[in-house]
mmCIF file with all atom_site columns, C-alpha atoms in Angstrom:
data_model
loop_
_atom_site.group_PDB
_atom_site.id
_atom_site.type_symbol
_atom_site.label_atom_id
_atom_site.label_alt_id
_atom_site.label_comp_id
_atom_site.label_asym_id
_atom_site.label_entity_id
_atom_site.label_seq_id
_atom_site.pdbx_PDB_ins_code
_atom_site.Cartn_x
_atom_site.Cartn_y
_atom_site.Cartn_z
_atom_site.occupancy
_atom_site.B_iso_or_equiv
_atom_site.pdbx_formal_charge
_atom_site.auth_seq_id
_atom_site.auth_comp_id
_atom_site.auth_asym_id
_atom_site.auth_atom_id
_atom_site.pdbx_PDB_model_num
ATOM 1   C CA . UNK A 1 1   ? 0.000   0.000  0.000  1.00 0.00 ? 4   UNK A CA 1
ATOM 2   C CA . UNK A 1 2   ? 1.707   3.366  -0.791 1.00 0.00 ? 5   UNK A CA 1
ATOM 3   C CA . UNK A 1 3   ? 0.981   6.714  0.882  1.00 0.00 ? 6   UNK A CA 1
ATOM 4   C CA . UNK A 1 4   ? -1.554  8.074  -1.059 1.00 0.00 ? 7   UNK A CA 1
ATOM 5   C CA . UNK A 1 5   ? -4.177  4.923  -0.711 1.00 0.00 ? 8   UNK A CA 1
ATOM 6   C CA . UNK A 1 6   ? -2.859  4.488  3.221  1.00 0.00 ? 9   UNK A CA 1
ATOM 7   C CA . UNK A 1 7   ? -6.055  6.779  4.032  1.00 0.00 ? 10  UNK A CA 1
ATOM 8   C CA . UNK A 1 8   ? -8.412  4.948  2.121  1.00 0.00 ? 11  UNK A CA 1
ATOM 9   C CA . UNK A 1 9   ? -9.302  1.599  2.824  1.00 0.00 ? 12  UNK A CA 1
ATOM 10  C CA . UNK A 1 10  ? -9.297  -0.743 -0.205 1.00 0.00 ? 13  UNK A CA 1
ATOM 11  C CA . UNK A 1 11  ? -9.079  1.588  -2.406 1.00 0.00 ? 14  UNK A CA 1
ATOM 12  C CA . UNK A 1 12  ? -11.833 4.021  -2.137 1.00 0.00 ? 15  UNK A CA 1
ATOM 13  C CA . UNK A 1 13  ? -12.389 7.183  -3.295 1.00 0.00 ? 16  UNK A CA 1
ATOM 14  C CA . UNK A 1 14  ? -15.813 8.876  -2.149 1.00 0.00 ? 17  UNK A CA 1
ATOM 15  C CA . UNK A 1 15  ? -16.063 10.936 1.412  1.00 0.00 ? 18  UNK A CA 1
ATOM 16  C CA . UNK A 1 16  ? -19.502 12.089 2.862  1.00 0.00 ? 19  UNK A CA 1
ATOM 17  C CA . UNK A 1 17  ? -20.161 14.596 5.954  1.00 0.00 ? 20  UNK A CA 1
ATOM 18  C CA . UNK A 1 18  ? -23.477 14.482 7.617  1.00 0.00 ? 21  UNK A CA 1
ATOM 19  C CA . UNK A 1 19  ? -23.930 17.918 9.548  1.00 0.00 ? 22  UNK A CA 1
ATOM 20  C CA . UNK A 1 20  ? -27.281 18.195 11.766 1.00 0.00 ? 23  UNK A CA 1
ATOM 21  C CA . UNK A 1 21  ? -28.467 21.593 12.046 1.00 0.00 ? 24  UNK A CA 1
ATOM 22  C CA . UNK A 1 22  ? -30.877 22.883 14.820 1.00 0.00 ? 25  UNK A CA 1
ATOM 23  C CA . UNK A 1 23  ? -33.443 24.103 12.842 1.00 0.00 ? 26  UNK A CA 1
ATOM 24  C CA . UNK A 1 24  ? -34.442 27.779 13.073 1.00 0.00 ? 27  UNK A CA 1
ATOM 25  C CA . UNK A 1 25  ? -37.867 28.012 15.121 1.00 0.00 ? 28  UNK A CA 1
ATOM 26  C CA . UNK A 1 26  ? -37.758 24.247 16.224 1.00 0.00 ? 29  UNK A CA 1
ATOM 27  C CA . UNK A 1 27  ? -37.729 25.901 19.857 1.00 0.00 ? 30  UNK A CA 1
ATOM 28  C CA . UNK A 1 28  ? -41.292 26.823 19.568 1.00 0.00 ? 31  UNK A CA 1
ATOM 29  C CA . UNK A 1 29  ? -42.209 23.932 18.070 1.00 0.00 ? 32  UNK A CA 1
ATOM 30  C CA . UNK A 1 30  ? -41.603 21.691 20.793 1.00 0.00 ? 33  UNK A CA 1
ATOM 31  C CA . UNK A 1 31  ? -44.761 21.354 22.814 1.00 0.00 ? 34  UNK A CA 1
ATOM 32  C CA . UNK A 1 32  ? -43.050 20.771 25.952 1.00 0.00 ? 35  UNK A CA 1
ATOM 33  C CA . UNK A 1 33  ? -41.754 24.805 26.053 1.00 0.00 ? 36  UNK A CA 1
ATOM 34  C CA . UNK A 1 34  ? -43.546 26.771 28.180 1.00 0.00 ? 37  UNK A CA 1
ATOM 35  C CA . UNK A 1 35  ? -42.211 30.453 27.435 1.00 0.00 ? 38  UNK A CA 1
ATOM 36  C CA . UNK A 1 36  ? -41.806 33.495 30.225 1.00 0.00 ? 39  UNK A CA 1
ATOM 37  C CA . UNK A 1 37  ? -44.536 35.968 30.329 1.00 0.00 ? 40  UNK A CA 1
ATOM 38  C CA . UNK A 1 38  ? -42.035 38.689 30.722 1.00 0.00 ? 41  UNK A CA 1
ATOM 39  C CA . UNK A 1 39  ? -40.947 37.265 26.869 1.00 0.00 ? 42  UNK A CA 1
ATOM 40  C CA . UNK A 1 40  ? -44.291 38.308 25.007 1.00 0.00 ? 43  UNK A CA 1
ATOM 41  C CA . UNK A 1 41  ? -42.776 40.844 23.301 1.00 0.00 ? 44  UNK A CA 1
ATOM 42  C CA . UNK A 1 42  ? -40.059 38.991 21.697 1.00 0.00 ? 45  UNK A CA 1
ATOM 43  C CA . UNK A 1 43  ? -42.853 36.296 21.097 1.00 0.00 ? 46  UNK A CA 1
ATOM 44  C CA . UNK A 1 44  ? -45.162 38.502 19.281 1.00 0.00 ? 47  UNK A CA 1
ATOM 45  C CA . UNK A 1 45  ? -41.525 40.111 17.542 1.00 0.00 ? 48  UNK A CA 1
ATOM 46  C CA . UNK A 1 46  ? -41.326 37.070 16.370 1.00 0.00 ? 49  UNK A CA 1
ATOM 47  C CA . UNK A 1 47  ? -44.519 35.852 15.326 1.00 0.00 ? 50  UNK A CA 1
ATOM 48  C CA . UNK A 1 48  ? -44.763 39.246 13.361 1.00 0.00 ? 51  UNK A CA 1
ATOM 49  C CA . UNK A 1 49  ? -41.192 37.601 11.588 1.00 0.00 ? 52  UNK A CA 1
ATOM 50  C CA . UNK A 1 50  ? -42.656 34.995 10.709 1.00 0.00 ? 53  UNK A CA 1
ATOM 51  C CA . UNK A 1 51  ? -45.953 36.471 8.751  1.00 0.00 ? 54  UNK A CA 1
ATOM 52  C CA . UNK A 1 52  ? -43.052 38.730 6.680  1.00 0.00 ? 55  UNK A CA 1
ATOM 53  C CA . UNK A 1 53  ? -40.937 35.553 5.979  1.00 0.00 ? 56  UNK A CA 1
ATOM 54  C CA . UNK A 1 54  ? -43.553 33.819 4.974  1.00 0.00 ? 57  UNK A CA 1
ATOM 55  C CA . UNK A 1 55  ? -45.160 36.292 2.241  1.00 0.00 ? 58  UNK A CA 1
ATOM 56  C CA . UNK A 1 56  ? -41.564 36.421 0.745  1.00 0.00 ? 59  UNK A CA 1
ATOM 57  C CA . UNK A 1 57  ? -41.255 32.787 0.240  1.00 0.00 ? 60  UNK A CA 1
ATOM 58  C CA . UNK A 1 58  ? -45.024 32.355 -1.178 1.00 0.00 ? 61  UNK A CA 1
ATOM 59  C CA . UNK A 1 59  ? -43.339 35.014 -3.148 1.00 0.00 ? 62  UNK A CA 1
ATOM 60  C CA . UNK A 1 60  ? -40.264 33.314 -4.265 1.00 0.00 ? 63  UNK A CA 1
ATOM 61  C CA . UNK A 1 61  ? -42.020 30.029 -4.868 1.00 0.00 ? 64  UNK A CA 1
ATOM 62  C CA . UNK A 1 62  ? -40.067 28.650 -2.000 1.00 0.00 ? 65  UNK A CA 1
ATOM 63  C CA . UNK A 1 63  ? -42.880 25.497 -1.698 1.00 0.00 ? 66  UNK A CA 1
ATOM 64  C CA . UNK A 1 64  ? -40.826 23.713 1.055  1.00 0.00 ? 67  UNK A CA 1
ATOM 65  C CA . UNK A 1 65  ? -39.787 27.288 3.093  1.00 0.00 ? 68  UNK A CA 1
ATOM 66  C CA . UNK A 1 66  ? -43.234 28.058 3.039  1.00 0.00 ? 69  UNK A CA 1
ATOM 67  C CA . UNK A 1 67  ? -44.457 24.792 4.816  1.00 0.00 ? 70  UNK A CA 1
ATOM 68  C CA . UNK A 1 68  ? -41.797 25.013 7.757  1.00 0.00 ? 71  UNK A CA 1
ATOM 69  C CA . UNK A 1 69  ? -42.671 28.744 8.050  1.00 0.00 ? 72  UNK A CA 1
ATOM 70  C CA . UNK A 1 70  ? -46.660 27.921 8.358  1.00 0.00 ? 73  UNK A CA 1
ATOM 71  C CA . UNK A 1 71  ? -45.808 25.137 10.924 1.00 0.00 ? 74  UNK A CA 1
ATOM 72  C CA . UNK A 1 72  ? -43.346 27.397 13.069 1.00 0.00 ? 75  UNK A CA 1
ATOM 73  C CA . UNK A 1 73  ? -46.272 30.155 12.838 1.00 0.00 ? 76  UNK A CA 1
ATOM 74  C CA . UNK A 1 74  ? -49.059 27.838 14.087 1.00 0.00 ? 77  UNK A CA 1
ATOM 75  C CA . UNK A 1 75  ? -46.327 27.068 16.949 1.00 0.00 ? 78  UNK A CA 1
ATOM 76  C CA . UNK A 1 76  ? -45.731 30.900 17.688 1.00 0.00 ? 79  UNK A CA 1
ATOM 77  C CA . UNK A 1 77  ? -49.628 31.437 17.449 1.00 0.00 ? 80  UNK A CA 1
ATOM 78  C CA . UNK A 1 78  ? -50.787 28.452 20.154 1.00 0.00 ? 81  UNK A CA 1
ATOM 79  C CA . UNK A 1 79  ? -47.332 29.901 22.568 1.00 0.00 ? 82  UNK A CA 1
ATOM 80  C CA . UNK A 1 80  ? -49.188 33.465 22.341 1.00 0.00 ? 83  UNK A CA 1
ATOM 81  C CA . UNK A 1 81  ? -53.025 31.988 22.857 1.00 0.00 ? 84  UNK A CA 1
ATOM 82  C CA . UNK A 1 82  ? -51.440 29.980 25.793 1.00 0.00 ? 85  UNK A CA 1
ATOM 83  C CA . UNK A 1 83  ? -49.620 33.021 27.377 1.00 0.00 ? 86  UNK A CA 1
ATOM 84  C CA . UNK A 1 84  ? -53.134 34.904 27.324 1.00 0.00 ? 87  UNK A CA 1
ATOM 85  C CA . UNK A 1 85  ? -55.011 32.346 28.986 1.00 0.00 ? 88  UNK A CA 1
ATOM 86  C CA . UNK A 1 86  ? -52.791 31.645 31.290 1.00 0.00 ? 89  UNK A CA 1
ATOM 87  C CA . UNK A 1 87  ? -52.412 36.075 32.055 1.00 0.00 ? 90  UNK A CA 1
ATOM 88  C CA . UNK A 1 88  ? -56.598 35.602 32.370 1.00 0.00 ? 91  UNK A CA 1
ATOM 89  C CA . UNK A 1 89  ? -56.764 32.974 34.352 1.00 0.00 ? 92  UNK A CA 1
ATOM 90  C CA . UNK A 1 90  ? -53.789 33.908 36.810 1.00 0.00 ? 93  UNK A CA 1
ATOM 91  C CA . UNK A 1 91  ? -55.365 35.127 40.481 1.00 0.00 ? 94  UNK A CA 1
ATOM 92  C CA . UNK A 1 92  ? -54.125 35.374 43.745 1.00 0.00 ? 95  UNK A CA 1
ATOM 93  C CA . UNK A 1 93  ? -55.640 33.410 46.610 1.00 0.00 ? 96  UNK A CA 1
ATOM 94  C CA . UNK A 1 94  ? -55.588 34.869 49.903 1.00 0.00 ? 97  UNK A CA 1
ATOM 95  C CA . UNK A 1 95  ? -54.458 31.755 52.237 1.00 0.00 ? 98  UNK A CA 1
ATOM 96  C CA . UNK A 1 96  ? -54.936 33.966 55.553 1.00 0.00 ? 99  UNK A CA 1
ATOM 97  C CA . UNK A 1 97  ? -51.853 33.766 58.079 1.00 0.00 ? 100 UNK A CA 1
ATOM 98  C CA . UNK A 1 98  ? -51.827 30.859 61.016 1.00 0.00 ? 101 UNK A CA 1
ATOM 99  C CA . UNK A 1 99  ? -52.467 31.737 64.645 1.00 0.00 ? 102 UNK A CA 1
ATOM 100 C CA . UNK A 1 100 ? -48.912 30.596 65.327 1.00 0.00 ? 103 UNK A CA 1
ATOM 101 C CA . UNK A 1 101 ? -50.135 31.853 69.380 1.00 0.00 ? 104 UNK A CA 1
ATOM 102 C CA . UNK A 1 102 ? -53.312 29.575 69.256 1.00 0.00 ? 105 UNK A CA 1
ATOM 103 C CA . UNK A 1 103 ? -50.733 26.783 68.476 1.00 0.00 ? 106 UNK A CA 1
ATOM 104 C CA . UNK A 1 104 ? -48.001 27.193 70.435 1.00 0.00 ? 107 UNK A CA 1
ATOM 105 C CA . UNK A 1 105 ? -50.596 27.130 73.726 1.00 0.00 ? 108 UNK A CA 1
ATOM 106 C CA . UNK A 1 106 ? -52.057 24.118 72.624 1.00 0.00 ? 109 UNK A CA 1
ATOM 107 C CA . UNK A 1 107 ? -48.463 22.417 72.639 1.00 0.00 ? 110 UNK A CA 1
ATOM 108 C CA . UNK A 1 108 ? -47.369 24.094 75.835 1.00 0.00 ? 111 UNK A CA 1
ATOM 109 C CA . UNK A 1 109 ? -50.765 22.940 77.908 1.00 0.00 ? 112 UNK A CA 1
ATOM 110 C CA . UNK A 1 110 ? -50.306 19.536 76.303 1.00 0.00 ? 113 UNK A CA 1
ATOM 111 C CA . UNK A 1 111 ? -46.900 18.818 77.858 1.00 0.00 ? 114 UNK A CA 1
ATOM 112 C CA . UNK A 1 112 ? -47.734 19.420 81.819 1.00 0.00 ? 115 UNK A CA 1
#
């Protein structure tokens, strides 16, 4: 075996590369992702994004761009639904405060 064919086994002469790439709005696809309240704004930056991208690939004829872009924006649009249900729905509950004096006598008089 010389040199140049010490690299490739039994003579061969084709190389691949597989690269994964996290795709660009995947993050509000996943269903498990509950976003911040205090990020609305970025969300709805975002969803607003999303509408322009998407008339400029119906545009371009970009079939397959236009599909990932509608999927992402249903994502973005059940986030933002969620986030205002969950703002309407959100109330405090007054739990009072214990008699920690009404306790405390209870255990005292129990012990003699």
């Amino acid at each position: 075996m010389t040199t140049a064919n010490a690299f490739w086994p039994e003579g061969a002469r084709l190389a691949f590369s597989i690269t994964v790439q996290f795709e660009a709005g995947g993050q509000l696809r996943c269903p498990l992702l509950c976003v911040d309240p205090a990020q609305k704004p970025r969300l709805e930056e975002i969803h607003a994004n999303l509408i322009d991208r998407l008339a400029e690939a119906k545009e371009q004829g970009w079939l397959g761009e236009v599909g990932a872009i509608e999927t992402t924006l249903a994502a973005a649009d059940q986030k933002l639904q969620a986030m205002r249900e969950a703002a309407a729905r959100t109330t405090i509950v007054s739990l009072g405060m214990p008699d920690i004096r009404r306790s405390v006598g209870r255990l005292a008089g129990s012990s003699t």
